[in-house]
Amino acid sequence: RPTTRRIHRRKKPGTMMYGQGYPQGHPGVGGYAQPMPPYHDMAYPQHHSQQAYVQHPQQQPPNGVARAAVGSTAPASKSGLLSVVIKPDEMGEWYNCVYLIPHEPIRQWCLDMETYVVNNDSFDAVAYPWKMDNFFRFYNEYFYDVVHHHHDTEENLVNPWFSSKGINTPNKLEADHVVLMKYLDGVKDFERQYRTMTSPTAPVVAGKATAERVRELTLSLKRHLADMCKAMGPHLAEEEQYYPSQMRDKVSQAEWDAFEPRIIKKLGLKGAEQGLPHIVACMQRWNPAMVGPFIEKLPGPIRYLFNTRWQPKYHNYCRPLLEGLTGDRPPPPYQGSGCCTIS
């Protein structure tokens, strides 16, 4: 008689299947029919915002850790918005959202690096070598690529399209990208120095022990990160002062909606995995009502990967890379499945 063959996916030991590894309240594969809880705020120090956040008991900042006073952004308003240009009662305008969506995540990561690296006395690569490794992992796998892709998209896709609509790019904003890329590449230079310095075959430097050189390098890295974040904030603010008003006057929302899929396509799978979960987590802070419609606009395959793979990896791997830098032991290894994920 005819039989039906049932195919099961075999679960490998230590892997995460659908629906596992999500923060409490996450709806899993079924989408976001209910408002998402503020995942992004669960483990963050209260100084990140005037809102009261629920903090993870094992990820409290050590004494003396405070937000760096480097002027990268203002503290979040009561609405959760980090922008110093766009006001809470203006953030619902479509032309403002165009810039808040990519800028708020960058600002948040700058605040995080100030908190968990720059102003964290326990970020000591001599006592805790794994902290330097985890920071560079976060920087290389997430921050660098996301910011670099954002600038590349502006220069090679968005700004030429703006030009066709009569919106010119100020020379200063173009020049800022060159400066910011030097800062971004500079962090990679620090990593190369650190790897060389701590290599078993590293040359001996007369009069200086390796530990002393590593501590000096760590302090220099912290200063560089503080300077980078200090330069990033004003640049993002200047873009928000100029472009949204130009878009309001010269581009219709329908025209932008037709153009926007080209940006998503340019992301590619890797870029979408690196950036979309953090975008959504930050959006939950500054405009929770946008989260559902934003996810629904994603192409079906991207939305599926976001719900089943990228979102849990963000919470269980990306965030602990930074937030775990306040502890004395590294976070446990990420045990998620490698299927349909990049890296």
XYZ file of N, CA, C and O in Angstrom, residues 37-143:
428
model
N 9.135 42.521 23.506
C 9.684 43.079 24.743
C 10.963 43.823 24.435
O 11.586 43.600 23.403
N 11.380 44.723 25.318
C 12.586 45.518 25.042
C 13.850 44.714 25.229
O 14.603 44.900 26.172
N 14.127 43.799 24.278
C 15.282 42.911 24.417
C 16.566 43.699 24.572
O 17.424 43.369 25.370
N 16.679 44.753 23.767
C 17.952 45.442 23.691
C 18.323 46.091 25.024
O 19.474 46.324 25.308
N 17.300 46.379 25.839
C 17.550 47.093 27.076
C 17.739 46.163 28.264
O 17.978 46.627 29.370
N 17.631 44.865 28.080
C 17.603 43.954 29.220
C 18.879 44.004 30.035
O 18.843 43.886 31.251
N 20.012 44.173 29.396
C 21.273 44.056 30.114
C 22.068 45.355 30.129
O 23.250 45.349 30.368
N 21.406 46.465 29.881
C 22.151 47.700 29.718
C 22.133 48.537 30.981
O 21.137 48.597 31.692
N 23.240 49.203 31.313
C 23.294 50.070 32.486
C 22.255 51.172 32.386
O 21.925 51.619 31.305
N 21.769 51.644 33.514
C 20.717 52.635 33.506
C 21.183 53.954 32.914
O 20.381 54.757 32.478
N 22.502 54.220 32.898
C 22.946 55.495 32.367
C 22.779 55.592 30.858
O 22.956 56.651 30.291
N 22.433 54.493 30.187
C 22.208 54.580 28.744
C 20.936 55.343 28.428
O 20.722 55.729 27.313
N 20.063 55.469 29.374
C 18.810 56.126 29.108
C 18.188 56.570 30.405
O 18.567 56.132 31.481
N 17.196 57.437 30.294
C 16.458 57.834 31.477
C 15.373 56.819 31.786
O 14.662 56.943 32.779
N 15.194 55.825 30.936
C 14.229 54.783 31.206
C 14.791 53.814 32.223
O 15.994 53.647 32.359
N 13.910 53.148 32.954
C 14.350 52.120 33.895
C 14.435 50.800 33.158
O 13.455 50.310 32.616
N 15.610 50.219 33.119
C 15.817 48.983 32.393
C 15.919 47.815 33.369
O 16.386 47.968 34.489
N 15.536 46.650 32.911
C 15.741 45.425 33.676
C 17.116 44.904 33.326
O 17.416 44.663 32.162
N 17.973 44.729 34.295
C 19.343 44.344 34.030
C 19.576 42.872 34.337
O 18.991 42.311 35.251
N 20.411 42.278 33.540
C 20.778 40.881 33.749
C 21.690 40.792 34.971
O 22.700 41.483 35.047
N 21.388 39.940 35.947
C 22.161 39.932 37.191
C 23.621 39.578 37.011
O 24.448 39.965 37.810
N 23.969 38.849 35.948
C 25.347 38.441 35.763
C 26.127 39.396 34.862
O 27.275 39.157 34.572
N 25.477 40.457 34.412
C 26.129 41.358 33.482
C 26.089 42.801 33.970
O 26.017 43.735 33.201
N 26.129 42.995 35.299
C 26.195 44.341 35.838
C 27.570 44.944 35.560
O 28.578 44.264 35.687
N 27.627 46.215 35.213
C 28.932 46.851 35.050
C 29.658 46.906 36.385
O 29.020 47.073 37.421
N 30.952 46.736 36.395
C 31.697 46.828 37.638
C 31.720 48.255 38.156
O 31.385 49.189 37.434
N 32.107 48.437 39.394
C 32.205 49.777 39.950
C 33.145 50.624 39.106
O 34.201 50.181 38.696
N 32.740 51.850 38.880
C 33.604 52.748 38.118
C 33.302 52.753 36.635
O 33.818 53.578 35.904
N 32.449 51.819 36.157
C 32.108 51.824 34.737
C 30.987 52.828 34.527
O 29.927 52.718 35.125
N 31.210 53.781 33.707
C 30.190 54.781 33.406
C 30.285 55.139 31.936
O 31.284 54.858 31.286
N 29.252 55.754 31.426
C 29.251 56.156 30.028
C 30.355 57.179 29.800
O 30.502 58.137 30.553
N 31.131 56.986 28.757
C 32.252 57.887 28.487
C 31.748 59.273 28.132
O 30.837 59.430 27.340
N 32.338 60.269 28.733
C 31.940 61.647 28.456
C 32.740 62.165 27.268
O 33.555 63.069 27.378
N 32.527 61.566 26.111
C 33.283 61.961 24.932
C 32.408 62.677 23.907
O 32.861 63.012 22.837
N 31.129 62.900 24.246
C 30.284 63.692 23.370
C 29.839 62.985 22.111
O 29.478 63.617 21.140
N 29.856 61.652 22.072
C 29.450 60.950 20.857
C 27.961 61.112 20.607
O 27.523 61.283 19.489
N 27.163 61.052 21.649
C 25.723 61.276 21.530
C 25.251 61.803 22.868
O 25.947 61.715 23.875
N 24.051 62.320 22.877
C 23.432 62.664 24.153
C 22.795 61.416 24.730
O 22.511 60.467 23.998
N 22.559 61.375 26.043
C 21.810 60.256 26.600
C 20.440 60.184 25.951
O 19.913 61.195 25.470
N 19.853 59.002 25.929
C 18.555 58.836 25.298
C 17.500 59.690 25.984
O 17.523 59.888 27.190
N 16.572 60.219 25.206
C 15.456 60.961 25.763
C 14.487 59.975 26.396
O 14.678 58.757 26.332
N 13.441 60.504 27.002
C 12.455 59.616 27.620
C 11.813 58.713 26.581
O 11.285 57.664 26.907
N 11.860 59.124 25.315
C 11.317 58.287 24.244
C 12.279 57.173 23.859
O 11.921 56.276 23.121
N 13.533 57.241 24.351
C 14.534 56.251 23.972
C 15.346 56.663 22.764
O 16.178 55.907 22.287
N 15.121 57.879 22.252
C 15.815 58.341 21.048
C 17.180 58.902 21.418
O 17.316 59.694 22.348
N 18.219 58.499 20.678
C 19.568 58.985 20.919
C 19.924 60.190 20.055
O 20.861 60.914 20.363
N 19.222 60.408 18.968
C 19.519 61.526 18.078
C 19.392 62.850 18.824
O 18.453 63.047 19.614
N 20.347 63.766 18.565
C 20.273 65.103 19.155
C 19.638 66.092 18.187
O 19.501 67.270 18.516
N 19.258 65.627 17.003
C 18.682 66.503 15.978
C 17.190 66.254 15.824
O 16.374 67.181 15.878
N 16.817 65.002 15.614
C 15.413 64.648 15.392
C 14.728 64.488 16.751
O 15.176 63.727 17.606
N 13.652 65.221 16.946
C 12.936 65.217 18.215
C 11.928 64.068 18.258
O 11.479 63.574 17.220
N 11.557 63.640 19.470
C 10.618 62.511 19.592
C 9.314 62.710 18.824
O 8.778 61.757 18.261
N 8.806 63.951 18.766
C 7.545 64.165 18.055
C 7.745 64.241 16.532
O 6.786 64.405 15.788
N 9.013 64.125 16.079
C 9.301 64.154 14.645
C 9.726 62.802 14.101
O 9.873 62.638 12.892
N 9.945 61.823 14.986
C 10.560 60.577 14.533
C 9.610 59.704 13.720
O 10.043 58.762 13.059
N 8.322 60.016 13.720
C 7.387 59.228 12.924
C 7.346 59.618 11.465
O 6.787 58.886 10.640
N 7.940 60.771 11.117
C 7.951 61.207 9.718
C 8.849 60.280 8.904
O 9.972 59.977 9.294
N 8.380 59.857 7.745
C 9.078 58.836 6.977
C 10.500 59.273 6.619
O 11.432 58.468 6.649
N 10.687 60.552 6.293
C 12.009 61.025 5.876
C 12.986 61.074 7.050
O 14.196 61.007 6.849
N 12.491 61.215 8.267
C 13.358 61.112 9.442
C 13.713 59.656 9.736
O 14.848 59.346 10.116
N 12.742 58.768 9.565
C 12.991 57.345 9.820
C 14.064 56.784 8.891
O 14.811 55.887 9.278
N 14.135 57.323 7.681
C 15.143 56.854 6.731
C 16.536 56.942 7.348
O 17.392 56.067 7.114
N 16.788 57.957 8.160
C 18.112 58.114 8.772
C 18.185 57.584 10.193
O 19.245 57.127 10.638
N 17.080 57.591 10.913
C 17.108 57.018 12.259
C 17.348 55.509 12.217
O 18.040 54.963 13.083
N 16.802 54.830 11.222
C 16.923 53.367 11.165
C 18.375 52.914 11.115
O 18.763 52.013 11.869
N 19.257 53.500 10.289
C 20.665 53.075 10.331
C 21.494 53.800 11.386
O 22.482 53.248 11.883
N 21.119 55.029 11.760
C 21.969 55.816 12.658
C 21.828 55.432 14.120
O 22.828 55.420 14.859
N 20.616 55.147 14.575
C 20.435 54.808 15.990
C 21.235 53.561 16.396
O 21.849 53.542 17.467
N 21.301 52.513 15.568
C 22.143 51.366 15.925
C 23.630 51.708 16.034
O 24.324 51.186 16.906
N 24.124 52.577 15.140
C 25.535 52.967 15.211
C 25.795 53.732 16.501
O 26.785 53.500 17.206
N 24.893 54.676 16.824
C 25.052 55.439 18.068
C 25.026 54.517 19.281
O 25.795 54.681 20.227
N 24.119 53.526 19.257
C 24.026 52.628 20.409
C 25.294 51.805 20.574
O 25.799 51.635 21.687
N 25.850 51.317 19.478
C 27.087 50.542 19.579
C 28.247 51.425 20.042
O 29.132 50.952 20.761
N 28.257 52.699 19.653
C 29.294 53.598 20.161
C 29.162 53.754 21.670
O 30.165 53.715 22.403
N 27.945 53.939 22.157
C 27.731 54.015 23.602
C 28.183 52.731 24.288
O 28.790 52.764 25.369
N 27.884 51.598 23.666
C 28.261 50.322 24.256
C 29.774 50.172 24.342
O 30.306 49.680 25.344
N 30.475 50.583 23.295
C 31.939 50.479 23.334
C 32.526 51.424 24.377
O 33.513 51.102 25.040
N 31.924 52.600 24.533
C 32.382 53.504 25.578
C 32.194 52.879 26.961
O 33.058 52.986 27.837
N 31.049 52.208 27.142
C 30.740 51.622 28.443
C 31.554 50.375 28.730
O 32.164 50.250 29.793
N 31.586 49.445 27.785
C 32.152 48.126 28.050
C 33.651 48.030 27.749
O 34.285 47.058 28.141
N 34.195 49.050 27.055
C 35.626 49.028 26.752
C 36.307 50.290 27.294
O 37.155 50.226 28.178
N 35.936 51.451 26.769
C 36.658 52.689 27.084
C 36.667 52.979 28.573
O 37.710 53.286 29.155
N 35.521 52.905 29.228
C 35.407 53.279 30.633
C 35.345 52.073 31.562
O 34.964 52.223 32.727
N 35.703 50.929 31.072
C 35.646 49.701 31.870
C 37.059 49.386 32.376
O 37.915 48.931 31.613
N 37.303 49.624 33.672
C 38.630 49.369 34.235
C 39.015 47.904 34.167
O 40.202 47.562 34.193
N 38.019 47.020 34.081
C 38.335 45.590 34.040
C 38.651 45.114 32.628
O 38.947 43.933 32.431
N 38.588 46.030 31.644
C 39.011 45.646 30.292
C 40.532 45.681 30.260
O 41.155 46.669 29.877
N 41.108 44.590 30.721
C 42.550 44.462 30.911
C 43.014 43.236 30.138
O 42.731 42.102 30.522
N 43.719 43.473 29.035
C 44.124 42.364 28.173
C 45.239 41.527 28.771
O 45.520 40.437 28.269
N 45.871 42.024 29.837
C 46.902 41.228 30.500
C 46.246 40.241 31.466
O 46.541 39.041 31.458
N 45.339 40.738 32.289
C 44.651 39.870 33.249
C 43.614 38.989 32.565
O 43.390 37.848 32.978
N 42.971 39.527 31.521
C 41.893 38.793 30.835
C 42.123 38.871 29.326
O 41.478 39.659 28.619
N 43.025 38.072 28.783
C 43.285 38.135 27.336
C 42.049 37.878 26.484
O 41.939 38.418 25.375
N 41.132 37.071 26.992
C 39.932 36.750 26.216
C 39.077 37.988 25.945
O 38.313 38.023 24.970
N 39.215 39.043 26.775
C 38.410 40.245 26.564
C 38.828 40.965 25.284
O 37.980 41.462 24.538
N 40.119 41.026 25.042
C 40.582 41.644 23.802
C 40.116 40.813 22.607
O 39.672 41.362 21.588
N 40.186 39.494 22.728
C 39.737 38.627 21.634
C 38.252 38.838 21.350
O 37.846 38.940 20.188
N 37.426 38.900 22.404
C 35.987 39.061 22.203
C 35.649 40.439 21.648
O 34.743 40.581 20.815
N 36.372 41.459 22.102
C 36.110 42.782 21.545
C 36.410 42.808 20.050
O 35.603 43.301 19.250
N 37.576 42.296 19.659
C 37.915 42.315 18.243
C 36.961 41.439 17.431
O 36.675 41.739 16.266
N 36.451 40.384 18.035
C 35.458 39.555 17.330
C 34.195 40.363 17.065
O 33.643 40.353 15.958
N 33.720 41.080 18.090
C 32.548 41.943 17.895
C 32.841 43.005 16.835
O 32.031 43.259 15.938
N 33.997 43.627 16.942
C 34.322 44.737 16.047
C 34.408 44.265 14.599
O 33.851 44.907 13.699
N 35.084 43.158 14.363
C 35.291 42.669 13.000
C 34.040 42.045 12.404
O 33.763 42.209 11.210
N 33.273 41.327 13.214
C 32.123 40.601 12.690
C 30.867 41.463 12.625
O 29.916 41.115 11.906
N 30.844 42.557 13.364
C 29.632 43.371 13.413
C 29.905 44.848 13.140
O 29.566 45.347 12.076
N 30.514 45.557 14.068
C 30.562 47.017 13.985
C 31.243 47.499 12.709
O 30.689 48.333 11.982
